[in-house]
Coordinates of C-alpha atoms and ligand atoms in Angstrom, one line a residue:
X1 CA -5.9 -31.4 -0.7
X2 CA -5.5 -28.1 -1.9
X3 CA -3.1 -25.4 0.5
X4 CA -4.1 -22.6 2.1
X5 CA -3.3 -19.2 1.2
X6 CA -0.2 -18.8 3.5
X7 CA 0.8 -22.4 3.3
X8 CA 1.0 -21.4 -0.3
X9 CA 2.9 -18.0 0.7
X10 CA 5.4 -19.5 3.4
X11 CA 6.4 -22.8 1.3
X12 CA 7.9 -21.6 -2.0
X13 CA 10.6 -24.0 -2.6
X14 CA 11.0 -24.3 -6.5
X15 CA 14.9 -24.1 -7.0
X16 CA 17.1 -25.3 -3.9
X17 CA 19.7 -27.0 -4.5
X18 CA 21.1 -27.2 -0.8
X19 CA 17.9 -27.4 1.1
X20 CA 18.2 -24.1 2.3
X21 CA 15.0 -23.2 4.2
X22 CA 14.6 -19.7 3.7
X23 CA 14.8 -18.6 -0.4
X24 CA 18.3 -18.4 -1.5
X25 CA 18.9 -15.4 -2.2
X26 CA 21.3 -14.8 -6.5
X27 CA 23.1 -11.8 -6.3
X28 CA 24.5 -12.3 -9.7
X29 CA 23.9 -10.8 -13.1
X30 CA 25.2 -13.5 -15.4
X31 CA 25.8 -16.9 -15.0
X32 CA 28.6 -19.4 -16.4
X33 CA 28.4 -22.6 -18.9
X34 CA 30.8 -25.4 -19.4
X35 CA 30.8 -25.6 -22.8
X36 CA 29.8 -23.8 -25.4
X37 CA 27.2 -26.5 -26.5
X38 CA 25.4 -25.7 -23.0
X39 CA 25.5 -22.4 -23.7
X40 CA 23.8 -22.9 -27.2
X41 CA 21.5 -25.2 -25.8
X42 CA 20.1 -22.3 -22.9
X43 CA 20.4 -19.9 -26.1
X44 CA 18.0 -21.8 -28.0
X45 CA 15.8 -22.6 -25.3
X46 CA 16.8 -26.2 -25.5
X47 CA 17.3 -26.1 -21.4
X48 CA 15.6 -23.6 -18.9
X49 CA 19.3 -22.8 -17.9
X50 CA 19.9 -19.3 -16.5
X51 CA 22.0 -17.0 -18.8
X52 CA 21.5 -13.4 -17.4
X53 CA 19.7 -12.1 -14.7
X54 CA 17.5 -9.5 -17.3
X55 CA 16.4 -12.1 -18.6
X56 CA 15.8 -14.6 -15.7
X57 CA 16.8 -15.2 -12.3
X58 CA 16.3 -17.8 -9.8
X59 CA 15.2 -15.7 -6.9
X60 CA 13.1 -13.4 -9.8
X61 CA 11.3 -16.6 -10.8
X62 CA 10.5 -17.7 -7.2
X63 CA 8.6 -14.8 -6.7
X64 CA 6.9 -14.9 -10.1
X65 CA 5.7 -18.5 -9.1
X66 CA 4.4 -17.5 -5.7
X67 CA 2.8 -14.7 -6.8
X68 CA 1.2 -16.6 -9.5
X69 CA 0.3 -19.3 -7.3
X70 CA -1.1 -16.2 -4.6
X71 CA -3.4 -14.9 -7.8
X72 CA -4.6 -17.7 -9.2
X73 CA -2.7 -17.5 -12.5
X74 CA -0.8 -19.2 -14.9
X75 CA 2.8 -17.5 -14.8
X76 CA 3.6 -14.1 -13.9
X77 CA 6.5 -11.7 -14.7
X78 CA 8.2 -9.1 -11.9
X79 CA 9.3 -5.7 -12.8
X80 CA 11.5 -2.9 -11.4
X81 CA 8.3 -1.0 -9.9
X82 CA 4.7 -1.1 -10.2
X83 CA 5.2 1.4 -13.0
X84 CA 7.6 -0.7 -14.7
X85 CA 4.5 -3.4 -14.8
X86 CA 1.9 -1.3 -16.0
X87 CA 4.0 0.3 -18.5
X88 CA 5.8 -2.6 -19.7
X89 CA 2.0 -4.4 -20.2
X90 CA 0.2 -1.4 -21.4
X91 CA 3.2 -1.3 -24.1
X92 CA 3.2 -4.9 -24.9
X93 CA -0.6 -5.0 -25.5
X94 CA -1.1 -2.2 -27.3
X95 CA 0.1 -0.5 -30.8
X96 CA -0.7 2.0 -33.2
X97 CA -4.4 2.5 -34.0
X98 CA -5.3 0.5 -30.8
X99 CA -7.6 1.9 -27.9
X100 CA -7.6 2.0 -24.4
X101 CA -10.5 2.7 -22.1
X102 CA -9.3 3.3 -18.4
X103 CA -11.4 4.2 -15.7
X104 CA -11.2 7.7 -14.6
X105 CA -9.8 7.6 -11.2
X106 CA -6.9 5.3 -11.3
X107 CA -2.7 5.8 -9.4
X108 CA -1.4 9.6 -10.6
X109 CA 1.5 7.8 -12.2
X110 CA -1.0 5.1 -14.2
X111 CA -3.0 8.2 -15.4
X112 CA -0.6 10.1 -16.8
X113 CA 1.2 7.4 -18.9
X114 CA -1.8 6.2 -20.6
X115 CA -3.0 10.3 -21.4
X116 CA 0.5 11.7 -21.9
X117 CA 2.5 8.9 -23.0
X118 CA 0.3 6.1 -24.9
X119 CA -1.4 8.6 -27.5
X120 CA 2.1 9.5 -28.7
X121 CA 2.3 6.0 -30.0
X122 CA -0.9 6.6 -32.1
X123 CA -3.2 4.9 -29.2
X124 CA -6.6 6.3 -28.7
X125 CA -7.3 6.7 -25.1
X126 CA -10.4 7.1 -23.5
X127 CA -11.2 7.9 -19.5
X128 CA -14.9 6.4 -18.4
X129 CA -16.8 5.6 -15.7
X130 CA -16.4 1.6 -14.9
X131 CA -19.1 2.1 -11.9
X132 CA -21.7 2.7 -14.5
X133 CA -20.9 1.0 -17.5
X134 CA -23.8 0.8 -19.2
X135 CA -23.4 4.4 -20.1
X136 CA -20.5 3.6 -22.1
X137 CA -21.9 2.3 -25.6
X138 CA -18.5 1.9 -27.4
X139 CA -17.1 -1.4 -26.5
X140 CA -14.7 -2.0 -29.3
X141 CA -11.4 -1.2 -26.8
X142 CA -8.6 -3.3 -26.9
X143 CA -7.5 -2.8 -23.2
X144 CA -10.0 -1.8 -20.3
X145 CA -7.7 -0.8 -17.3
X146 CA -8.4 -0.2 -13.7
X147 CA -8.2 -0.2 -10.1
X148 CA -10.2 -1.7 -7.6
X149 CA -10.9 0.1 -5.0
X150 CA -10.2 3.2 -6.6
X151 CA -7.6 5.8 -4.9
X152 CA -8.4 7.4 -2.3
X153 CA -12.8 7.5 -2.8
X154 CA -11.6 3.9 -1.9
X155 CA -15.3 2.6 -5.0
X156 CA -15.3 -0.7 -6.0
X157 CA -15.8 -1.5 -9.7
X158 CA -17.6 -4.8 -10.1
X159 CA -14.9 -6.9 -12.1
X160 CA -17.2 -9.9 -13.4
X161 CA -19.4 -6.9 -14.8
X162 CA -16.7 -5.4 -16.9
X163 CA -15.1 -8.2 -18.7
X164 CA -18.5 -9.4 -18.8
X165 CA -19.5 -6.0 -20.9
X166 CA -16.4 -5.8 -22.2
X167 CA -15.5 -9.3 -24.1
X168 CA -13.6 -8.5 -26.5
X169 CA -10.9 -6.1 -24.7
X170 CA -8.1 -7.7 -22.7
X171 CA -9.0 -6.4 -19.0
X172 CA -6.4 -5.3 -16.8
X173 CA -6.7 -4.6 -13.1
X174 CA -4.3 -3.2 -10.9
X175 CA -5.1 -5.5 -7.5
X176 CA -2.6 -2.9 -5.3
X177 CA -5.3 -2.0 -2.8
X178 CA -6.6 -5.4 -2.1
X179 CA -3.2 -7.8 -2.6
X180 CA -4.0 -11.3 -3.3
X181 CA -5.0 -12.1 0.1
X182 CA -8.5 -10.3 -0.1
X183 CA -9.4 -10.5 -4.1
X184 CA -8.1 -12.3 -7.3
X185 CA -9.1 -10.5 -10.1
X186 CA -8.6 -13.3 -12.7
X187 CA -11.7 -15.2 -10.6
X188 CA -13.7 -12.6 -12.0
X189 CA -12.8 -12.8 -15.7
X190 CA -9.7 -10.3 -15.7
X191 CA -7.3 -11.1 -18.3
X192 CA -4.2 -9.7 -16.4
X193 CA -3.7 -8.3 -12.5
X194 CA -0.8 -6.5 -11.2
X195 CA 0.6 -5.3 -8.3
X196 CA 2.9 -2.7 -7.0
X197 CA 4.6 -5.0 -4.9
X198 CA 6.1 -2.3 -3.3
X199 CA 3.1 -1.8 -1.1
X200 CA 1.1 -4.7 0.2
X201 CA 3.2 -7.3 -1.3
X202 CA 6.7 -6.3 0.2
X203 CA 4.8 -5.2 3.3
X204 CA 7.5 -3.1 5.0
X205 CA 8.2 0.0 3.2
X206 CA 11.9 -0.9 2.0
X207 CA 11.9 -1.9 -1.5
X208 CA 10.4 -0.8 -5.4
X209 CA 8.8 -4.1 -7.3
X210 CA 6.2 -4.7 -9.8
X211 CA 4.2 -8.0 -10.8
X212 CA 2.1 -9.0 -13.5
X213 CA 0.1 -12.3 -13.7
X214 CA -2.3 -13.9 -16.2
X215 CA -3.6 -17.7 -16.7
X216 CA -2.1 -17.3 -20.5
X217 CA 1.6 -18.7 -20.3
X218 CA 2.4 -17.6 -23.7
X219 CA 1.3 -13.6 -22.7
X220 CA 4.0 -13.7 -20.0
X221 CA 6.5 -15.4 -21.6
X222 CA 6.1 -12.6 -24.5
X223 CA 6.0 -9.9 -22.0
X224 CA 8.8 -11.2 -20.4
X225 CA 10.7 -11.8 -23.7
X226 CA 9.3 -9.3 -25.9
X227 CA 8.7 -6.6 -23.6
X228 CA 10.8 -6.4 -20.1
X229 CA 14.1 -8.0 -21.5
X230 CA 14.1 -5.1 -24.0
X231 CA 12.7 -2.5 -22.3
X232 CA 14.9 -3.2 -19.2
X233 CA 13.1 -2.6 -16.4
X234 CA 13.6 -5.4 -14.6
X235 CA 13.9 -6.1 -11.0
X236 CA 16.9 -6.4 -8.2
X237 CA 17.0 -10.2 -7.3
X238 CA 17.7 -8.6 -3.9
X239 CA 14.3 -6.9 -3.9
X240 CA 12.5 -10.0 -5.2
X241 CA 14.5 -11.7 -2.4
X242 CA 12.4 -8.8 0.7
X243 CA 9.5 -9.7 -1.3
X244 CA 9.2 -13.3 -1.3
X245 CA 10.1 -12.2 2.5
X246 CA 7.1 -10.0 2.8
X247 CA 4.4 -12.5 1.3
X248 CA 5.4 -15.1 3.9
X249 CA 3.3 -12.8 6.5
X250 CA 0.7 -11.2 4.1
X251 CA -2.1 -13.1 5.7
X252 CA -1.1 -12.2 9.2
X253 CA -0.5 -8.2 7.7
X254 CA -3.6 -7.9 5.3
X255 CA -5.7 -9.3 8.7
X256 CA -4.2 -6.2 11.0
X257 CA -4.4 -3.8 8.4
X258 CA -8.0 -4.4 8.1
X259 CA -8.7 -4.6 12.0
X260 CA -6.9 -1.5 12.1
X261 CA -8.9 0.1 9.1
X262 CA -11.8 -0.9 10.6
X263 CA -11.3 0.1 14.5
X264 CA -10.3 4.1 12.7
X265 CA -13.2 3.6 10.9
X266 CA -15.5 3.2 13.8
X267 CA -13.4 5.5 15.8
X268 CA -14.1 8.2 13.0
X269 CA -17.7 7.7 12.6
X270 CA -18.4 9.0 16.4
X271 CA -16.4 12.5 15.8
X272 CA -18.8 15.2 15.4
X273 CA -16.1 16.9 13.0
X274 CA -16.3 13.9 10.6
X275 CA -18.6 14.8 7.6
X276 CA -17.7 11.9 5.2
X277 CA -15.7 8.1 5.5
X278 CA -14.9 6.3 2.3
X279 CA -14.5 2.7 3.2
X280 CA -15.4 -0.6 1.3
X281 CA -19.1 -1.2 3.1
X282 CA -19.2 1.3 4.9
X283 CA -23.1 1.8 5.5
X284 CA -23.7 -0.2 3.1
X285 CA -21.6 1.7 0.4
X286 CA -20.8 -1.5 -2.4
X287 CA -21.4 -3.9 -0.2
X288 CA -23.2 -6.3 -3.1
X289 CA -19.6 -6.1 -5.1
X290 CA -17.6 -5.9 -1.7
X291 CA -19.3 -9.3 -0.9
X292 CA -18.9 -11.0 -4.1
X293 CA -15.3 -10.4 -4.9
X294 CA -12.9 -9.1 -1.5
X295 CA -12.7 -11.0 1.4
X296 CA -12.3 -7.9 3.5
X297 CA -12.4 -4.2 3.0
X298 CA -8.8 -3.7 3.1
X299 CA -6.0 -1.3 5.2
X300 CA -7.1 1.9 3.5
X301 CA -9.8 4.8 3.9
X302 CA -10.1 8.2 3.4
X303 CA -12.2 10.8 5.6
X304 CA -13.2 14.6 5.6
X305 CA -13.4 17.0 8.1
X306 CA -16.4 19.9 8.4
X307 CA -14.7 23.7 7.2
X308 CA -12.4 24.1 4.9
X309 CA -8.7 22.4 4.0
X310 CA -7.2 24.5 6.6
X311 CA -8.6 22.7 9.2
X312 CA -7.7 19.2 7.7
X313 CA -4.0 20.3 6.9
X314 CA -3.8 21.5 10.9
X315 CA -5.2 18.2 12.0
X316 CA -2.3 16.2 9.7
X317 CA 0.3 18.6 11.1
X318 CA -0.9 17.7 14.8
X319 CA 0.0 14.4 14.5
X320 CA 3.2 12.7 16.2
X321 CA 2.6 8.7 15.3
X322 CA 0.8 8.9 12.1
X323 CA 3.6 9.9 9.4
X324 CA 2.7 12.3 6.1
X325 CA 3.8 10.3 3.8
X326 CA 2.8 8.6 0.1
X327 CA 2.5 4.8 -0.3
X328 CA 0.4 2.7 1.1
X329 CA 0.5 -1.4 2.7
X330 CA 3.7 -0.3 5.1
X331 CA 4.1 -1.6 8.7
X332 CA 3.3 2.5 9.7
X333 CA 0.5 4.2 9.6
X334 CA 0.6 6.9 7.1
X335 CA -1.4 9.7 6.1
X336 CA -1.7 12.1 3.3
X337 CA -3.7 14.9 1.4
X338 CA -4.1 13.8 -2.1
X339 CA -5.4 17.0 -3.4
X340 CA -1.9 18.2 -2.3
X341 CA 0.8 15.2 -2.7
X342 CA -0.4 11.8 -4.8
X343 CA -3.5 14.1 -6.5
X344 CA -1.8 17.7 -6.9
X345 CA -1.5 17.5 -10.7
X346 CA -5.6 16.9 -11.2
X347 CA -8.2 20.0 -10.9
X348 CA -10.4 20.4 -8.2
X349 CA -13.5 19.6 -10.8
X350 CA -11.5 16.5 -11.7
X351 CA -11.2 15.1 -7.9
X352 CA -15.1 15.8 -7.3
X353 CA -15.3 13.3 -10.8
X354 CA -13.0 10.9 -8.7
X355 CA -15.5 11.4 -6.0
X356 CA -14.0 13.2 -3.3
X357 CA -12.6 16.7 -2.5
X358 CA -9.3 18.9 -1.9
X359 CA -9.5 18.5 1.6
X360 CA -10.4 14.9 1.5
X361 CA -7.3 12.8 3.9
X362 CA -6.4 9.5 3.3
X363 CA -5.2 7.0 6.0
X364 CA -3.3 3.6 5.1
X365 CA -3.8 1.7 8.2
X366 CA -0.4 0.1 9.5
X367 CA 0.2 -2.5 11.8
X368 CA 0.5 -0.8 15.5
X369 CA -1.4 -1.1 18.1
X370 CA -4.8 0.8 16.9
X371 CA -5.2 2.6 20.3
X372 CA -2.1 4.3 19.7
X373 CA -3.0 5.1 16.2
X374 CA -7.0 6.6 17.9
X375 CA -4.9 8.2 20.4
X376 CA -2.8 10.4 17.6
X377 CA -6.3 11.2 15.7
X378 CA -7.9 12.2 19.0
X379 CA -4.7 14.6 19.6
X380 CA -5.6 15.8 15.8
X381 CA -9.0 16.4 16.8
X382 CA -8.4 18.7 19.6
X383 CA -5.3 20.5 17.9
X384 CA -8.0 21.7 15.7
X385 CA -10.7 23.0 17.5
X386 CA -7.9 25.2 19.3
Ligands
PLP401 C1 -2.6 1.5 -7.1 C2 -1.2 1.8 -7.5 N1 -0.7 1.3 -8.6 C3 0.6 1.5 -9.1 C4 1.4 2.2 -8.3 C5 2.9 2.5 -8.8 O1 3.7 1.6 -8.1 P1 5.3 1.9 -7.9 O2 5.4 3.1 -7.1 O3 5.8 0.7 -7.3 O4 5.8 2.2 -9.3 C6 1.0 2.8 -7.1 C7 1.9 3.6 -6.3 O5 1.5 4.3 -5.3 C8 -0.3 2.6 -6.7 O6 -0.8 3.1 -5.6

């Protein structure tokens, strides 16, 4: 029979050598040989021996397995940061005279590597609307990239549609928002997901990873050895260590983050100040897509409040539990302006093309209990009508 999801997560036991029940843990950056004919032998990839922790690791690979395992993929390759992934992939796909085609609204970070960085490498780049594809008529693009849901209007684009439209491209999703635990992109025809395991993946707010998984062995072996070895942005075995940590309880996380989503969600939708919620399905919003490729509308939503930004920065600074702070998938609640913090660099047309506004507020949902978390937005609530 086939595990479950957190069997899968909890049991990762690929390289153990003393029956150690939690993953050991290689704090090392090389590693020794006996002879110099072992040593050639790993050099030529006669043996899977380990030479050098940039280029593998035994606590590195143990999270590349699970996470494969967790997305449904062949092999997968961790980085430094979710920006080391997307960069190093980005980079290894694409060369000059290639094209990109990303979704509009996609991570700050994400956006401005493929519109400052990419075209300096003679790539063409092009921003379009995913939701609405069929108003896009060019479908020669080597890479289609985005995020679903998108940051902070929290849209879902409908992933089966796109690599459907868009065959011939190597699609690309960044599965952040969701985590493995509520969509697998490569289900869906995706080429590639990712993950800035920093967020969901980690779970607790105290480390910087990246991953990158695809069902085609030989991609990640390039990336790996073509790409990350060179480019050097390769993670701490210590961080992969708190990560492999963190996916043990993603199922028991991704379950109260949603509950918790879901009960400010409700709780928001009876304020009288409350002109607009972004959520996954709520009333209805995406629910075809929502039902065909999450398993659950995730830990994060965005709201706005009637007047203008004042009021919604006075109702942030109210707030004792509720921390201002970026990031997302943490065992804390945060909250944030994008307009002013994750957002500030994009116009205020440019956030109505995302699909939501300067004064819009976004919540990530963490893992208290959610009366506390009503009680704090009640205290916001009345701050501001003083
Ligand atoms: C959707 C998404 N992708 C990628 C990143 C970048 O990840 P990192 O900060 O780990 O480099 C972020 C960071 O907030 C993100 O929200």
């Amino acid at each position: 029979m086939k595990k479950h999801f957190e069997t899968e997560a909890i049991h990762t036991e690929f390289y153990n050598e003393n029956n150690a029940i939690n993953n050991p843990l290689y704090l090392t950056s090389s590693f020794y040989f006996n002879t110099i004919k072992s040593a050639d032998d790993a050099f030529s990839f006669k043996t899977n021996d380990y030479v050098y922790t940039r280029g593998n690791n035994p606590t590195i690979r143990e999270l590349e397995k699970t996470v494969s395992i967790l997305e449904k993929g062949e092999d997968s390759v961790a980085f430094s940061s979710g920006m080391g992934a997307i960069s190093g992939v980005l980079m290894s796909l694409l060369e000059h005279g290639d094209s990109i085609l990303a979704h509009t609204n996609i991570y700050g970070s994400s956006h401005s590597f493929i519109k400052e960085i990419l075209p300096k490498y003679g790539i063409d780049v092009t921003f379009g609307d995913l939701k609405n594809i069929s108003n896009i008529k060019n479908k020669k693009y080597k890479v289609v990239f985005f995020e679903t849901p998108t940051n902070p209007s929290l849209e879902l684009i409908d992933i089966e549609k796109v690599s459907e439209y868009f065959s011939n491209s190597t699609i690309v999703v960044d599965n952040t928002f969701s985590s493995p635990y509520l969509q697998n992109p490569l289900d869906y025809g995706a080429d590639i997901v990712l993950h800035s395991a920093t967020k969901y993946l980690s779970g607790h707010g105290d480390v910087l990873g990246g991953t990158v998984t695809s069902k085609d062995k030989d991609y990640i072996n390039k990336l790996k050895f073509g790409t990350l070895c060179e480019y050097g942005s390769v993670i701490s075995p210590f961080n992969a260590w708190l990560i492999l940590r963190g996916l043990k309880t993603l199922h028991l996380r991704m379950e109260r983050h949603c509950l918790n989503a879901e009960k400010i969600v409700e709780f928001l939708s009876q304020r009288k100040e409350v002109e607009k919620i972004y959520y996954p399905g709520f009333e209805g919003e995406n629910a075809d897509v929502l039902k065909k490729q999450m398993r659950g509308s995730g830990g994060i939503l965005s709201f706005e409040i009637s007047g203008e930004i004042d009021r919604s920065i006075k109702f942030v600074n109210s707030l004792k539990l509720l921390k201002i702070s970026v990031s997302l998938g943490d065992t804390e609640t945060l909250i944030q302006i994008p307009s002013m913090m994750t957002h500030r660099s994009f116009l205020n047309e440019d956030l109505e093309k995302f699909g939501f506004k300067n004064k819009t507020i976004r919540i990530s949902a963490g893992l208290e209990n959610y009366e506390d978390i009503i009680f704090d937005l009640e205290r916001g609530f009345k701050n501001i009508e003083q």
